[in-house]
Short mmCIF file of C-alpha atoms and ligand atoms in Angstrom, two decimals:
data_model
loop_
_atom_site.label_atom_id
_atom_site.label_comp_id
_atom_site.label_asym_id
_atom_site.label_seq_id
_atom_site.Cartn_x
_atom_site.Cartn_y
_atom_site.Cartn_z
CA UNK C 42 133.47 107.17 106.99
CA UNK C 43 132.35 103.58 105.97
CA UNK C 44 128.94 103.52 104.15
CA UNK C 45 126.66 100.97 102.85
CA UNK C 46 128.04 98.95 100.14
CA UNK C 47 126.84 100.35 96.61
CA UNK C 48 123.79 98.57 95.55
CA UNK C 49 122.48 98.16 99.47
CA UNK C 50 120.63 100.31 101.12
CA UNK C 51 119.53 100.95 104.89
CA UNK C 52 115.47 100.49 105.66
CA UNK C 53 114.73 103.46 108.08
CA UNK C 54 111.71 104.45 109.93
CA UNK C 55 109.18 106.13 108.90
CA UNK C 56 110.03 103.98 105.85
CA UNK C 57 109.89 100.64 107.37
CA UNK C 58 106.69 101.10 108.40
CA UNK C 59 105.34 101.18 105.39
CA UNK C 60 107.29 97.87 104.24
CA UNK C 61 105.45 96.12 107.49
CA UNK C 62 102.29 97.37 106.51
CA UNK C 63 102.51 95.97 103.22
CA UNK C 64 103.92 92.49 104.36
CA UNK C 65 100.68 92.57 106.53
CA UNK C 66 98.61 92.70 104.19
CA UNK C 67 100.63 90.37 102.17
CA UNK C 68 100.08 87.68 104.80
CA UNK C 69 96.36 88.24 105.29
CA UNK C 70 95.87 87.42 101.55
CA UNK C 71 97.99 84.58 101.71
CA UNK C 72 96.70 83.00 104.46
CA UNK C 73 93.17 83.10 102.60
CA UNK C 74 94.87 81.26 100.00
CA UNK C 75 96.24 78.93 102.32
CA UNK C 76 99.71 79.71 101.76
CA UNK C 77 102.48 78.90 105.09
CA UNK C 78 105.54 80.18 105.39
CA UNK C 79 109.03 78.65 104.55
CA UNK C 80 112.06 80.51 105.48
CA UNK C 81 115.15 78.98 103.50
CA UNK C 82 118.96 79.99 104.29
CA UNK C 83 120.30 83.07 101.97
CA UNK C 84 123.47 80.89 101.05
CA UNK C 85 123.36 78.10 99.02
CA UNK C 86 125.57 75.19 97.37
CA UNK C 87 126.32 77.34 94.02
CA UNK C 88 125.40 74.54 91.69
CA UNK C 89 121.88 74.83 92.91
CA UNK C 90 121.65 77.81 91.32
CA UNK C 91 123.77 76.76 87.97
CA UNK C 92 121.50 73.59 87.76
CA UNK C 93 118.35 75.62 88.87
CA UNK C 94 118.39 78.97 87.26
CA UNK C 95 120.67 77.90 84.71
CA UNK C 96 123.97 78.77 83.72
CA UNK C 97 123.69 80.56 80.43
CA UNK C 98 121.01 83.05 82.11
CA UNK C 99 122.31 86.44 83.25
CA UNK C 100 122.18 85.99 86.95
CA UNK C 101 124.12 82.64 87.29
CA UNK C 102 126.46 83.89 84.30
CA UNK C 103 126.90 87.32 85.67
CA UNK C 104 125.29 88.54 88.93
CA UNK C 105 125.76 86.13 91.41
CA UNK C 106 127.95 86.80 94.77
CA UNK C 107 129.78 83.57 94.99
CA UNK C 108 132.97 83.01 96.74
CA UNK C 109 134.72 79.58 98.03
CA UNK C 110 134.44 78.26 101.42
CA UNK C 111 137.17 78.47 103.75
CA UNK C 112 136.68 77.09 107.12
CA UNK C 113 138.68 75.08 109.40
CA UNK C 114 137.27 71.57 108.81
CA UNK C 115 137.65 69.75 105.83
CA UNK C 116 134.46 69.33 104.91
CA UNK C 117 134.17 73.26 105.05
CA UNK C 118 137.08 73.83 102.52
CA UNK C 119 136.68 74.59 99.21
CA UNK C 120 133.13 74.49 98.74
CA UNK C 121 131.79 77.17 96.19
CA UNK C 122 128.71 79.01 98.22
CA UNK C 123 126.54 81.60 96.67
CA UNK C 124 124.09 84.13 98.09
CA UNK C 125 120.54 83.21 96.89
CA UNK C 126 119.94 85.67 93.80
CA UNK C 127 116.14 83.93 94.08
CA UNK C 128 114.30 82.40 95.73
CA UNK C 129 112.55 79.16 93.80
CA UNK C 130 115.80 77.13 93.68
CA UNK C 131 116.49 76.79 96.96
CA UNK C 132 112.34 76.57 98.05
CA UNK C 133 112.44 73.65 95.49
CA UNK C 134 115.82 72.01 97.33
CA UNK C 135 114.08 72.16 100.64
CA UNK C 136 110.69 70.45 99.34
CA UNK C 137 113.20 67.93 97.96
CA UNK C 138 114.85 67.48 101.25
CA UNK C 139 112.48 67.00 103.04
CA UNK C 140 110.43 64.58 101.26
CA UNK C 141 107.48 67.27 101.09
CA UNK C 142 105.63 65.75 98.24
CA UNK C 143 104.19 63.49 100.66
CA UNK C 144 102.32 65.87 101.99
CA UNK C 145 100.41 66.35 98.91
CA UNK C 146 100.21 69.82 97.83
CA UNK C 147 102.10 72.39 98.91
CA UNK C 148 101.92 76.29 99.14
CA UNK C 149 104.67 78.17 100.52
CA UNK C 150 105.62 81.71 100.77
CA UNK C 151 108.54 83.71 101.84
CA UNK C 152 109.88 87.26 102.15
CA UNK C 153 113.20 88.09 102.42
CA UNK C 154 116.32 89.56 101.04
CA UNK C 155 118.11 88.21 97.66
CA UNK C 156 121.25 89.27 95.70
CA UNK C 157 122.43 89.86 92.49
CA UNK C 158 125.04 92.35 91.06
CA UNK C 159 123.58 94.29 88.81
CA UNK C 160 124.44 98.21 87.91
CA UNK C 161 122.03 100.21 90.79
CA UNK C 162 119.75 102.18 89.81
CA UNK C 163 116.26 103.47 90.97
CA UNK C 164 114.29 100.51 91.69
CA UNK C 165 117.08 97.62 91.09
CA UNK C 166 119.58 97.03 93.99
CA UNK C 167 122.22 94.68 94.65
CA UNK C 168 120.51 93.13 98.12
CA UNK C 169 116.57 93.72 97.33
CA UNK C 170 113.74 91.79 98.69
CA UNK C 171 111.73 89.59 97.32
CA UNK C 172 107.79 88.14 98.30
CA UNK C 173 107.99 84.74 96.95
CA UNK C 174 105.17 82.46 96.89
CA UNK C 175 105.30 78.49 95.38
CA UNK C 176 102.65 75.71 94.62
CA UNK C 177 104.35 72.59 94.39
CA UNK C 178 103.64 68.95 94.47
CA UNK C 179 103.35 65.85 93.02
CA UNK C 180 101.38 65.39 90.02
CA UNK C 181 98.74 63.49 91.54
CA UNK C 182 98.00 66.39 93.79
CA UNK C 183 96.83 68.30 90.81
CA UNK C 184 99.83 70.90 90.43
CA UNK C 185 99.77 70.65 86.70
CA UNK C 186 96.55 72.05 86.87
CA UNK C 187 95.19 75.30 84.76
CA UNK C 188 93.81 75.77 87.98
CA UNK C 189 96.66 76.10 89.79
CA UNK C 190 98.08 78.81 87.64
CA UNK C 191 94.73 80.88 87.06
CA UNK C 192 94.44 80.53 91.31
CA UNK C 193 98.30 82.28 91.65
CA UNK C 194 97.28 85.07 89.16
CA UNK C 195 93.94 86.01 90.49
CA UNK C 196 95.38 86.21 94.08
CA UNK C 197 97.86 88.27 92.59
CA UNK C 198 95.76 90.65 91.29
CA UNK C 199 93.91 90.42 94.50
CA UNK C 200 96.63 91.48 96.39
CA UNK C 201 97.88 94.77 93.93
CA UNK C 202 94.20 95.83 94.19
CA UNK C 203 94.15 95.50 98.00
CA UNK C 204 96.94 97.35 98.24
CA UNK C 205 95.34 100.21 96.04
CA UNK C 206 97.86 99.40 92.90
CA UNK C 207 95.30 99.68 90.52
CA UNK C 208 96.89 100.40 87.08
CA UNK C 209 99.14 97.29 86.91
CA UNK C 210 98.98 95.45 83.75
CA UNK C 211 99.29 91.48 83.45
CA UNK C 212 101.68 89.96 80.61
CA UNK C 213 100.66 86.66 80.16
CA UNK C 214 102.90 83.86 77.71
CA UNK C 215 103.42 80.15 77.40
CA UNK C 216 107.28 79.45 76.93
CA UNK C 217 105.62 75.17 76.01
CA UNK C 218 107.82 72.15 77.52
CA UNK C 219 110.90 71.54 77.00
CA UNK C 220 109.94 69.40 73.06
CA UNK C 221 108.96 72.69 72.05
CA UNK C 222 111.39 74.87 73.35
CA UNK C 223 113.57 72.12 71.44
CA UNK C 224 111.92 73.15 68.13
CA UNK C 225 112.34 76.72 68.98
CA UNK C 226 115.50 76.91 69.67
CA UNK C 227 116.46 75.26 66.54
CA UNK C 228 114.28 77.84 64.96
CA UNK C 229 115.85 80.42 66.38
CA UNK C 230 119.53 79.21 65.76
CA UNK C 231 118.19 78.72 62.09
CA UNK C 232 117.21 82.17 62.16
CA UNK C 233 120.34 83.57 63.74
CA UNK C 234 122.78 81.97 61.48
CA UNK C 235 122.69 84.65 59.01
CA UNK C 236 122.79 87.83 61.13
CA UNK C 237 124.60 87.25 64.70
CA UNK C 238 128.02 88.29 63.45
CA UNK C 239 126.20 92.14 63.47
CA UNK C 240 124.99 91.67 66.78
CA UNK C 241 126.62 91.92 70.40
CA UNK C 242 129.33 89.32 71.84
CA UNK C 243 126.61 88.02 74.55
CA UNK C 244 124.38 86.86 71.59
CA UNK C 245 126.71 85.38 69.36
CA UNK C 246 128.06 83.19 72.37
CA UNK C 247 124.60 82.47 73.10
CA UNK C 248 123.14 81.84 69.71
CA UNK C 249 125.45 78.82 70.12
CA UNK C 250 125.09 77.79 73.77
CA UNK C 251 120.96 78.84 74.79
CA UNK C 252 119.56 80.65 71.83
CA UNK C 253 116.48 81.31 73.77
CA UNK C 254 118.83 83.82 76.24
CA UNK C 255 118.97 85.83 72.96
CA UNK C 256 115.79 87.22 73.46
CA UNK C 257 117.11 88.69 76.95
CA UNK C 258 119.11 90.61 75.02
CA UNK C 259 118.80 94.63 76.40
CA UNK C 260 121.59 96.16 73.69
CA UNK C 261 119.56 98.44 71.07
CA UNK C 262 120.75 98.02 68.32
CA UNK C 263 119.89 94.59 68.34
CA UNK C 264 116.22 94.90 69.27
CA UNK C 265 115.65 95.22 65.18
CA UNK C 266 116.91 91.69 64.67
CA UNK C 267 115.44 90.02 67.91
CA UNK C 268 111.92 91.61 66.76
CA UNK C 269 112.38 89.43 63.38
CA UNK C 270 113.24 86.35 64.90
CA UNK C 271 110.43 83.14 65.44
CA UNK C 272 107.93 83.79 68.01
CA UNK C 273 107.61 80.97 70.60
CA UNK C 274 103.43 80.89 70.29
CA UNK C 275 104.10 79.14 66.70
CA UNK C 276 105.86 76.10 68.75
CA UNK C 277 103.48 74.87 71.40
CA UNK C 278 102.42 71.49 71.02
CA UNK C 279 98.55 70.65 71.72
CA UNK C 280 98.58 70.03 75.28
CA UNK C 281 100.49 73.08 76.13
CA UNK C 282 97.96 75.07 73.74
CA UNK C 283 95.00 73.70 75.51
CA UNK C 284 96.77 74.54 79.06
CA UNK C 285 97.79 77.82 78.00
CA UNK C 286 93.81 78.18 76.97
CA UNK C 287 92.13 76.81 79.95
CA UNK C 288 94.17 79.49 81.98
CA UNK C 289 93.11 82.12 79.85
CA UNK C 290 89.21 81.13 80.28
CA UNK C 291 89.75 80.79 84.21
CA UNK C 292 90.96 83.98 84.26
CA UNK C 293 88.61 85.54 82.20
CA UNK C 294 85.42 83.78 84.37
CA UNK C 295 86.80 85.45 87.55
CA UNK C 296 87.28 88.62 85.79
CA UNK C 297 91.33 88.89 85.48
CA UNK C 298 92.56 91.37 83.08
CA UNK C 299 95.82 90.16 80.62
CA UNK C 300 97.48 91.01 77.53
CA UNK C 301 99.21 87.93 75.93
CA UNK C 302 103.15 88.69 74.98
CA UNK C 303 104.69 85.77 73.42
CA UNK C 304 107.64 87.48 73.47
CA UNK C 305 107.79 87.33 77.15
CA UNK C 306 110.57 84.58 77.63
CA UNK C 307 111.85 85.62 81.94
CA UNK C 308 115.45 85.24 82.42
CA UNK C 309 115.19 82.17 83.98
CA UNK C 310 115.61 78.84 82.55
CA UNK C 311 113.54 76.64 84.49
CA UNK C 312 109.89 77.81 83.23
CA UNK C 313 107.54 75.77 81.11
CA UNK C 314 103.98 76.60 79.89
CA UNK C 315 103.14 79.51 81.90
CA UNK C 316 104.81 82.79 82.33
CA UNK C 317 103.77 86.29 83.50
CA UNK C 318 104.98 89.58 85.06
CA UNK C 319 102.87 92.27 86.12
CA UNK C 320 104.17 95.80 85.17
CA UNK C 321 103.70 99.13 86.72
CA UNK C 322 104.06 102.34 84.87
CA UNK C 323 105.04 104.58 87.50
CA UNK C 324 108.23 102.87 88.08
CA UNK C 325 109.74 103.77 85.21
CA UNK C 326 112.37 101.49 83.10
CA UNK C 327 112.67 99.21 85.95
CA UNK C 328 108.85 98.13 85.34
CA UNK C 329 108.27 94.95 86.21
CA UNK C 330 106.55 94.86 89.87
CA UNK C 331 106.90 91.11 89.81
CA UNK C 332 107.73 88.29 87.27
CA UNK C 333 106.71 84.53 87.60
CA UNK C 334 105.91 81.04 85.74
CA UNK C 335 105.59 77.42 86.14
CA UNK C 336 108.43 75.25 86.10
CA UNK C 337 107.07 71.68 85.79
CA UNK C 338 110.63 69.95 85.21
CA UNK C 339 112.85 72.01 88.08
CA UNK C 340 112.66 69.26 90.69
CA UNK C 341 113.72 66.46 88.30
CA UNK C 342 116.74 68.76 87.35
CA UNK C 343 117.98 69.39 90.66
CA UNK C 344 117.81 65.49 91.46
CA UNK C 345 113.99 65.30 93.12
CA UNK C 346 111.10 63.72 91.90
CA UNK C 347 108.47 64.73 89.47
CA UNK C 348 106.98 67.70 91.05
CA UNK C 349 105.01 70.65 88.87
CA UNK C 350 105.17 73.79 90.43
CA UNK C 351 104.20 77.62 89.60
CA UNK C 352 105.63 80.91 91.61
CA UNK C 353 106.26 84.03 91.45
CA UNK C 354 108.39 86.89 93.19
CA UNK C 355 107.30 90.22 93.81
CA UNK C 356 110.18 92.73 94.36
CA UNK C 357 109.26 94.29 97.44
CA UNK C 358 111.46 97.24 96.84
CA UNK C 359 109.71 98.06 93.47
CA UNK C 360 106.20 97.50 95.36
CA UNK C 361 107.03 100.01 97.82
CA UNK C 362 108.13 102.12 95.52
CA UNK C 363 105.04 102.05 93.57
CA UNK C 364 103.00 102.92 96.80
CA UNK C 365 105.30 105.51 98.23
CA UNK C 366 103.14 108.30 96.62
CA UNK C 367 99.00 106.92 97.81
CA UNK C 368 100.47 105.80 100.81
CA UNK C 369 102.65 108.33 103.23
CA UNK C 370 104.92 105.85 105.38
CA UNK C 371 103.82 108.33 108.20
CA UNK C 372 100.04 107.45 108.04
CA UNK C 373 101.00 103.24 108.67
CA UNK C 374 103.75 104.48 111.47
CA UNK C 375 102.14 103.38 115.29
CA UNK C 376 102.56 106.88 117.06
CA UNK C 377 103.01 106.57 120.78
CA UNK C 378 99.18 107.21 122.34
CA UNK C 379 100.94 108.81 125.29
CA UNK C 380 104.39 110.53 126.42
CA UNK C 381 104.57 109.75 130.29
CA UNK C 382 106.57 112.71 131.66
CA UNK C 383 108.03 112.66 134.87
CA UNK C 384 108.30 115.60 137.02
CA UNK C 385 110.46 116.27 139.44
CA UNK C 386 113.65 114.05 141.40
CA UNK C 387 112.89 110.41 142.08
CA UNK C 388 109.78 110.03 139.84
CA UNK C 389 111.00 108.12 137.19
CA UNK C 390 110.58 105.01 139.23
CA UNK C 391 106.89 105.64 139.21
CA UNK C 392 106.72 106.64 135.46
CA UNK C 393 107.95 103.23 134.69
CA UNK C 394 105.46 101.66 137.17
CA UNK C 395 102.72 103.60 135.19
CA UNK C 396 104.23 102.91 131.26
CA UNK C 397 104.53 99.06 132.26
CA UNK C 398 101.06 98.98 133.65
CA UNK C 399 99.70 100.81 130.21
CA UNK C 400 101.92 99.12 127.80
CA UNK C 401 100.71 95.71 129.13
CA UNK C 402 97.25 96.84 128.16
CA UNK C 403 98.66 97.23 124.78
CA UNK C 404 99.09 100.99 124.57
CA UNK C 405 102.02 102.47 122.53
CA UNK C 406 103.66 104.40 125.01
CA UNK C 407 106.53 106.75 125.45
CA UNK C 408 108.84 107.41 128.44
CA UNK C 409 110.91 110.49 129.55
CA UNK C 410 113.22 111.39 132.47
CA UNK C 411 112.69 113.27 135.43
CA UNK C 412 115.49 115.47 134.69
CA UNK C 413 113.69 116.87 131.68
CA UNK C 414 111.63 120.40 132.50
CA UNK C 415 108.11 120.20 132.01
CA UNK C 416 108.65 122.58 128.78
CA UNK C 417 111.22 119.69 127.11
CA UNK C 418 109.09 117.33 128.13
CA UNK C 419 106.61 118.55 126.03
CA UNK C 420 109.13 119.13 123.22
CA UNK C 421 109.99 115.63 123.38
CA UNK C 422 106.35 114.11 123.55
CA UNK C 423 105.26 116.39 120.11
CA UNK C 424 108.33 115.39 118.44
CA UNK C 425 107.58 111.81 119.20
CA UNK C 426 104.05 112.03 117.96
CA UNK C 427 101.99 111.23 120.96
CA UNK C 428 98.75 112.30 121.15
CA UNK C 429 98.68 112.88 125.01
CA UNK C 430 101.33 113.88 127.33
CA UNK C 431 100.99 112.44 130.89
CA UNK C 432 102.44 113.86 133.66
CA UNK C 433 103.81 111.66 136.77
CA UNK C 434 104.59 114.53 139.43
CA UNK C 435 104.72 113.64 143.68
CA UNK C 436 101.35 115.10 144.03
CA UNK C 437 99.86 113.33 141.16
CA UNK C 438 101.27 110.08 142.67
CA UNK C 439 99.40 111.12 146.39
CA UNK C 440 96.41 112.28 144.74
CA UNK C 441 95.83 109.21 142.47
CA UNK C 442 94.82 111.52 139.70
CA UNK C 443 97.18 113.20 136.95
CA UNK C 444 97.14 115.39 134.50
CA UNK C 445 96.65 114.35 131.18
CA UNK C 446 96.61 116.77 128.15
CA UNK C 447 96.10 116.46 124.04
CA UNK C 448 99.11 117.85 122.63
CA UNK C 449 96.86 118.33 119.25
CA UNK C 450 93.86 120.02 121.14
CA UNK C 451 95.19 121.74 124.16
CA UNK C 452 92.84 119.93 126.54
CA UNK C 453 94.04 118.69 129.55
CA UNK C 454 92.03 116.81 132.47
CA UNK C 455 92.64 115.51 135.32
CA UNK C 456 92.04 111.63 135.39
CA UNK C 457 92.26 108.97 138.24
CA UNK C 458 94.72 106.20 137.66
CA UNK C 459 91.96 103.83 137.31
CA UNK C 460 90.27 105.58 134.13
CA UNK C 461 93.51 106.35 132.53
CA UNK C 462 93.71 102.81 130.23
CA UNK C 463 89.86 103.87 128.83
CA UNK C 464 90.62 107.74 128.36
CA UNK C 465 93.78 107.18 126.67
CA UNK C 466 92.56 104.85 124.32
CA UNK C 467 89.41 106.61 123.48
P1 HAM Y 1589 112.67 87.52 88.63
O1 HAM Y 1589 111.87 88.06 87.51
O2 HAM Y 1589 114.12 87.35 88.42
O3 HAM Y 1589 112.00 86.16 89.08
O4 HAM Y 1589 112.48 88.48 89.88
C1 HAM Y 1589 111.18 88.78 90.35
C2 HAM Y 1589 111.06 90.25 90.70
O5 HAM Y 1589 112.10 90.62 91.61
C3 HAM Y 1589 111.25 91.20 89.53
O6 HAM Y 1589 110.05 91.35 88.79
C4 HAM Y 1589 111.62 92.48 90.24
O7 HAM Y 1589 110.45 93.16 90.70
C5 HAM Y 1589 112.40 91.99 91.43
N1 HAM Y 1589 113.85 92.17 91.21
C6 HAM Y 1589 114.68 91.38 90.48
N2 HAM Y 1589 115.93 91.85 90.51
C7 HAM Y 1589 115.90 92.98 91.25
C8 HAM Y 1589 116.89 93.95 91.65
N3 HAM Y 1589 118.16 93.83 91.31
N4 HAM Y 1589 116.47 95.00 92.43
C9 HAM Y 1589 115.17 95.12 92.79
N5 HAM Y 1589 114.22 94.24 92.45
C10 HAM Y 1589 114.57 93.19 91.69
C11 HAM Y 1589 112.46 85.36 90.09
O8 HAM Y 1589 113.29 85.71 90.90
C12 HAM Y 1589 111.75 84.04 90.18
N6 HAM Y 1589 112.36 83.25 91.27
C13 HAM Y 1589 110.27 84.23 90.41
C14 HAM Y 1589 109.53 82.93 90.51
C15 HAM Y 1589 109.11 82.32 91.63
N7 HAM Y 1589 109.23 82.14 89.49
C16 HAM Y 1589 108.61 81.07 89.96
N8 HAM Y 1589 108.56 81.15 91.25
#
């Protein structure tokens, strides 16, 4: 039997209701915060991602599905490709592009599937899906702003509490600009020097190539060593201070809860000043519900022009997760509003006249088959959740009226065709 690849996993319904729910409401908030959609391909030039995310971090070094290009033209052959592991990269390549910075300001969002090979496990997956949102522009459209960042975090916490997460915590860091990330990683190097030889083979390659990356580091018995090492808070210069402040009191004037971690680095190497995720307790060791930052030098570094920015991505999987329990996937699924049952040779022509007629008024309807009894008709319409069966027998047809009965109630009436649009969906 061939199954789903390890690490992928197949969306079914009731399930996928849930997950359109959610995007829903997802796009209701967004739209408030005048966010539009951008829908980038899920395969990329791989570079992007080794310029973008950064080659030393765990995703390009590690997790990424790459493979090289074979196709029949020339141009096609050879190229390295890579499914998107994120999102931001390839959002920023686009607003390069296509010249988008003359449009000002820019918000963007987009849902959709990334990849990454990492070991599967309850709440991490090898395709998952991510709800990405971006502010981007050029400076003089004020995305370096405190504003800017305080506006992504408070619609964040907008959207968890409108979606009834309310025990989600906010980590909130500045990882500075890239002068003091200079400083700190000489710090940290200084620091290392003297103790990587007892720590894993990751850190001692990194110590030398990103010492930053160290402080990904997920072996135990190293966590003793990383806790000792310089904390990037001591680096900031002043304006990144006064940034990282001015966020803090937006947040606290619209009434934003945080807890500052300034040893929350993200595995990605692109952010500057800000960074945040927002954790979850019920989902266990694979916590974080979504991660984020600003990453005022990415366009620059893949080629563009000065453009600060700030995102985040939500994992949609882990969101889900988190609401599986408040909300059953069966109380967001549309049930049909009526089974149409036709009884009896040569009625299933007038079923379907009847189900088009009601469907175009917008009613969820479902259809059975004149060779079905009455009794499996009835069998069918309860396991399909309707909450009237309807039936469509010759005399009904002459009569103009037919029988119409609540499968939850027992009641059954006898309605002209005329009344049936109102009585069904009262
Ligand atoms: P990230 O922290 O790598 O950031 O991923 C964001 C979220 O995606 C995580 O917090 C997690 O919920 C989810 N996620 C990541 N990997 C997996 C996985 N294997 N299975 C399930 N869920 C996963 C980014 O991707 C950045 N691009 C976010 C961003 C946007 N920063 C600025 N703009």
């Amino acid at each position: 039997m061939i199954k789903a690849v390890r690490g992928t996993r197949d969306l079914l319904p009731p399930d996928t209701a849930l997950w359109n729910y959610v995007e829903g409401v997802v796009r209701d908030v967004f739209r408030a915060y005048n966010f539009q959609e951008i829908r980038t391909p899920i395969f990329e030039e791989t570079t992007l991602f080794a310029r973008g995310v950064g080659e030393e971090t765990d995703i390009v070094s590690k997790e990424m599905y790459t493979w090289e290009d074979r196709g029949r033209a020339e141009s096609d052959r050879g190229q390295s490709l890579t499914l998107r592991p994120e999102a931001t990269a390839g959002i920023v390549r686009a607003y390069i592009e296509h010249k988008m910075g003359d449009r000002g300001l820019n918000k963007f969002y987009c849902i959709g599937p990334m990849f990454r090979r990492e070991r599967p496990q309850k709440g991490r997956y090898r395709q998952f899906y991510q709800i990405d949102a971006e502010v981007i522009g050029p400076p003089s459209s004020g995305s370096e702003s405190p504003a800017r960042d305080a506006e992504i975090l408070e619609m964040l916490a907008t959207l968890l509490d409108r979606l009834g997460i309310s025990d989600w915590n906010l980590e909130l860091n500045s990882v500075g600009c890239p002068n003091d990330r200079a400083a700190f990683n000489e710090a940290l190097r200084k620091a290392l020097e003297p103790v990587v030889e007892h720590m894993c083979v990751d850190c001692q390659r990194r110590a030398v190539t990103n010492p930053l990356r160290v402080l990904d580091c997920k072996v135990p018995a190293d966590q003793p060593i990383i806790e000792k090492l310089p904390r990037i808070s001591q680096f900031l210069d002043e304006p990144c201070r006064t940034h990282f402040e001015a966020v803090q009191a937006i947040l606290k004037a619209v009434g934003v809860e945080f807890h500052i971690n300034d040893r929350l680095v993200r595995g990605l190497d692109y952010y500057t000043r800000t960074a945040f995720e927002f954790t979850h307790g019920a989902l266990g060791a694979q916590n974080a519900i979504l991660g984020g930052g600003r990453y005022d030098g990415l366009s620059e570094a893949l080629g563009g022009p000065a453009a600060p920015g700030i995102g985040f991505a939500i994992g949609e999987d882990r969101l889900i997760l988190s609401l599986q329990e408040k909300i059953p996937a069966d109380s967001v699924l549309p049930r049909p509003q009526a089974y149409i049952a036709p009884l009896g040779a040569g009625m299933n022509g007038e079923a379907a006249r009847l189900a088009r007629e009601l469907r175009r008024h917008d009613l969820v309807i479902e259809l059975g088959d004149e060779t079905f009894r009455l009794k499996k008709s009835f069998e069918a319409a309860t396991r399909a959740g309707a909450k009237y069966i309807l039936i469509v027998g010759e005399n009904e047809v002459k009569a103009g009226t037919f029988a119409l009965k609540n499968l939850a109630t027992g009641e059954q009436v006898s309605v002209p065709r005329a009344e049936l649009i109102s009585k069904i969906r009262a």
